[in-house]
XYZ file of N, CA and C in Angstrom:
315
model
N 38.158 20.234 14.004
C 37.271 19.345 13.305
C 38.066 18.192 12.785
N 37.216 17.055 12.970
C 37.768 15.529 12.578
C 38.116 15.461 11.049
N 39.067 14.889 10.672
C 39.280 14.809 9.288
C 38.914 13.369 9.105
N 38.154 13.354 8.010
C 37.938 12.146 7.191
C 38.960 11.151 6.722
N 39.325 9.911 7.416
C 40.260 8.828 6.944
C 39.688 7.874 6.477
N 40.138 7.132 5.664
C 39.406 5.694 4.941
C 39.354 4.660 6.319
N 40.477 5.073 7.186
C 40.854 3.999 8.159
C 39.793 4.125 9.331
N 39.190 5.372 9.321
C 38.338 5.893 10.632
C 36.792 6.044 10.180
N 36.614 5.349 9.136
C 35.038 5.392 8.283
C 33.937 5.180 9.361
N 34.302 4.328 10.280
C 33.262 3.669 11.310
C 32.835 5.040 11.829
N 33.827 6.205 12.361
C 33.326 7.309 13.309
C 32.450 7.843 12.649
N 32.114 7.782 11.431
C 31.046 8.598 10.771
C 29.997 7.974 10.433
N 29.617 6.776 10.621
C 28.489 6.075 10.860
C 27.695 6.235 11.790
N 26.253 6.379 11.479
C 25.331 6.666 12.445
C 23.963 5.777 12.391
N 23.312 5.742 13.052
C 21.926 5.163 12.818
C 20.642 6.074 13.262
N 21.016 7.243 13.214
C 20.028 8.517 13.536
C 19.025 8.288 12.429
N 19.091 8.077 11.549
C 18.034 8.116 10.434
C 17.721 6.643 9.742
N 18.097 5.522 10.595
C 17.610 4.494 10.347
C 16.154 4.246 11.288
N 15.153 3.942 10.708
C 13.946 3.561 11.172
C 13.161 2.296 11.223
N 12.358 1.830 12.287
C 11.909 0.518 12.129
C 10.784 0.525 10.916
N 10.608 -0.443 9.886
C 9.656 -0.365 8.790
C 8.643 -1.460 9.099
N 8.303 -1.616 10.393
C 7.185 -2.541 10.560
C 5.953 -2.091 10.239
N 5.058 -2.757 9.447
C 3.928 -2.283 9.282
C 2.826 -3.458 9.104
N 1.703 -3.086 9.316
C 0.430 -3.865 8.945
C -0.393 -3.614 8.016
N -0.796 -4.236 6.918
C -1.620 -3.388 5.837
C -2.700 -4.276 5.372
N -3.843 -3.966 5.337
C -5.186 -4.492 4.689
C -5.011 -4.489 3.387
N -4.398 -5.196 2.276
C -4.166 -5.068 1.061
C -5.567 -5.073 0.403
N -6.520 -5.975 0.497
C -7.748 -5.830 -0.545
C -8.820 -6.436 0.679
N -9.963 -5.736 0.204
C -10.888 -6.268 1.401
C -12.481 -5.973 0.012
N -13.308 -7.170 0.132
C -14.434 -6.835 -0.662
C -15.627 -7.540 0.098
N -16.725 -6.729 -0.252
C -17.618 -6.832 0.477
C -18.934 -7.303 -0.509
N -19.815 -8.313 -0.509
C -20.690 -8.904 -1.395
C -22.032 -8.934 -0.584
N -23.183 -8.469 -1.476
C -24.559 -8.345 -1.020
C -25.350 -8.981 -1.746
N -26.149 -10.156 -1.706
C -27.191 -10.546 -2.769
C -28.517 -10.153 -2.179
N -29.178 -9.576 -3.343
C -30.226 -9.053 -3.158
C -31.277 -10.190 -2.961
N -32.447 -9.807 -2.059
C -33.272 -11.282 -1.974
C -34.115 -11.421 -3.400
N -34.488 -12.826 -3.446
C -35.081 -13.484 -4.488
C -36.385 -12.888 -4.944
N -37.285 -12.639 -3.676
C -38.496 -12.077 -3.769
C -38.441 -10.790 -4.291
N -37.624 -9.936 -4.127
C -37.562 -8.575 -4.654
C -37.189 -8.436 -6.470
N -36.452 -9.674 -6.874
C -35.687 -9.937 -8.208
C -36.815 -10.268 -9.109
N -37.901 -10.964 -8.481
C -38.888 -11.830 -9.510
C -39.507 -10.898 -10.454
N -40.372 -9.727 -9.957
C -40.948 -8.605 -10.666
C -40.035 -8.435 -12.034
N -38.909 -8.425 -12.043
C -37.775 -7.771 -12.910
C -37.410 -8.909 -13.861
N -37.822 -10.181 -13.511
C -37.230 -11.422 -14.348
C -35.669 -11.473 -14.102
N -35.170 -11.347 -12.963
C -33.946 -11.500 -12.609
C -33.569 -12.516 -11.527
N -32.599 -13.500 -11.772
C -32.622 -14.770 -11.205
C -31.764 -14.464 -10.048
N -30.836 -13.664 -10.058
C -29.764 -13.351 -8.977
C -29.137 -11.699 -9.334
N -28.820 -11.379 -8.266
C -28.328 -9.704 -8.395
C -27.371 -9.846 -6.978
N -26.108 -9.453 -7.244
C -25.161 -9.150 -6.314
C -24.556 -7.903 -6.248
N -24.408 -7.152 -5.268
C -23.699 -5.872 -5.373
C -22.429 -5.922 -4.510
N -21.624 -5.011 -5.063
C -20.024 -5.302 -4.305
C -19.374 -3.930 -4.193
N -18.389 -4.201 -3.359
C -17.538 -2.855 -3.096
C -16.085 -3.521 -2.721
N -15.113 -3.322 -3.549
C -13.785 -4.069 -3.463
C -12.698 -2.770 -3.427
N -11.991 -2.900 -2.035
C -10.904 -1.631 -1.973
C -9.379 -2.431 -2.307
N -8.337 -2.001 -2.610
C -7.183 -2.228 -2.741
C -5.934 -1.302 -1.755
N -5.291 -1.821 -1.100
C -4.311 -1.060 -0.353
C -5.348 -0.200 0.659
N -6.106 -0.556 1.290
C -7.452 -0.053 2.013
C -6.680 0.826 3.639
N -5.868 -0.079 4.195
C -5.377 0.551 5.325
C -3.989 0.104 5.660
N -3.383 1.117 6.266
C -1.603 0.709 6.377
C -1.209 1.285 8.034
N -0.980 0.742 8.551
C -0.722 0.937 10.207
C 1.057 0.963 10.336
N 1.363 1.992 10.674
C 3.193 2.019 10.531
C 3.440 3.283 11.133
N 4.640 2.891 12.021
C 5.341 4.095 12.594
C 6.445 4.938 11.722
N 6.450 4.252 10.665
C 7.533 4.687 9.549
C 7.244 6.134 9.322
N 8.402 7.060 9.434
C 7.870 8.520 9.263
C 7.955 8.892 7.827
N 8.478 8.179 6.745
C 8.836 8.548 5.691
C 7.774 8.156 4.648
N 6.666 7.803 4.945
C 5.566 7.350 4.325
C 5.221 5.840 4.154
N 5.262 5.133 2.993
C 4.767 3.956 2.909
C 5.965 2.886 2.995
N 6.452 2.124 3.876
C 7.454 1.380 3.864
C 7.813 0.324 2.866
N 6.739 0.034 1.921
C 6.757 -0.946 1.110
C 6.838 -0.320 -0.330
N 7.054 0.976 -0.547
C 7.191 1.743 -1.589
C 8.484 2.155 -2.188
N 9.515 1.912 -1.365
C 10.927 2.296 -1.559
C 11.446 1.688 -3.144
N 12.241 2.471 -3.690
C 12.799 2.009 -5.072
C 14.432 1.973 -5.042
N 14.882 0.938 -4.288
C 16.532 0.966 -4.412
C 16.917 0.278 -5.561
N 17.872 0.862 -6.223
C 18.720 0.249 -7.643
C 19.706 -0.149 -7.202
N 20.584 -0.814 -8.132
C 21.734 -1.630 -7.801
C 23.163 -0.661 -7.464
N 22.900 0.642 -7.850
C 23.965 2.022 -7.659
C 22.955 3.001 -7.653
N 24.079 3.996 -7.260
C 23.286 5.352 -6.611
C 22.816 5.886 -7.765
N 23.191 5.856 -9.286
C 22.753 6.463 -10.474
C 21.327 5.772 -10.804
N 20.835 4.561 -10.271
C 19.573 3.877 -10.582
C 18.457 4.456 -9.695
N 18.903 5.271 -8.496
C 17.843 5.565 -7.709
C 17.381 7.137 -7.853
N 16.404 7.532 -7.411
C 15.990 8.964 -7.468
C 16.304 9.598 -6.143
N 16.907 8.995 -5.048
C 17.076 9.819 -3.802
C 18.542 9.208 -3.232
N 19.018 9.512 -2.381
C 20.357 9.066 -1.771
C 20.165 7.378 -1.322
N 20.987 6.903 -1.213
C 21.302 5.573 -0.853
C 20.520 5.284 0.212
N 19.834 4.097 0.019
C 18.721 3.642 1.158
C 17.672 4.215 1.759
N 17.267 5.541 1.161
C 16.331 6.240 1.592
C 15.220 6.066 0.932
N 13.894 6.411 1.713
C 12.454 6.350 0.807
C 11.989 7.422 0.572
N 12.575 8.582 0.357
C 12.158 9.931 0.269
C 11.830 10.044 -1.261
N 10.846 10.892 -1.477
C 10.459 11.130 -2.870
C 9.552 10.165 -3.668
N 9.316 9.014 -3.169
C 8.891 7.690 -3.726
C 7.082 8.075 -3.804
N 6.372 7.744 -4.780
C 4.910 8.006 -4.704
C 4.137 7.011 -3.898
N 3.220 7.024 -3.003
C 2.662 5.724 -2.285
C 1.981 4.961 -3.219
N 2.068 3.683 -2.580
C 1.077 2.699 -3.479
C -0.298 3.186 -3.949
N -0.889 2.849 -4.951
C -2.206 3.319 -5.538
C -3.112 2.613 -4.589
N -4.090 3.591 -4.095
C -5.281 2.911 -3.362
C -6.533 3.373 -4.276
N -7.176 2.046 -4.221
C -8.609 2.415 -5.204
C -9.794 1.484 -4.617
N -11.079 2.065 -5.009
C -12.261 1.603 -4.458
C -12.954 1.344 -5.886
N -13.619 -0.085 -5.933
C -14.330 -0.531 -6.741
C -15.940 -0.718 -6.309
N -16.954 -0.030 -6.941
C -18.168 -0.715 -7.013
C -18.725 -1.390 -8.022
N -19.801 -2.198 -7.917
C -20.446 -2.923 -9.201
C -21.658 -3.462 -8.683
N -22.004 -4.334 -9.613
C -23.578 -5.172 -9.583
C -23.329 -6.268 -10.584
N -23.658 -7.583 -10.145
C -23.375 -8.609 -11.003
C -25.204 -9.029 -11.131
N -25.648 -9.101 -12.601
C -26.852 -9.432 -12.717
C -27.017 -10.824 -13.665
N -28.053 -11.766 -13.230
C -28.106 -13.013 -14.215
C -29.602 -12.886 -14.257
N -30.084 -13.138 -15.748
C -31.342 -12.985 -15.908
C -31.696 -14.478 -16.485
């Protein structure tokens, strides 16, 4: 077996667990629909808008350990919850979907 010597540290470096973190993300998407005025007159509503809004809707990546944007690297090993420069055990970014209606009388 090879003995680790400080002068031969380069012999122990490897890129076997270095991955490309390229990604494409759809961060925010909103759809609005305004109800027709003719439908609203009998309820004495001047305008009505229905909407759906999504946050962190889609993520396309080949990164094998989750979300490439959710890493938590600290300034030293004690500040991390994992080994140096790894994204394991990180929670994913929150994804949300909101529905609503805006009415004007």
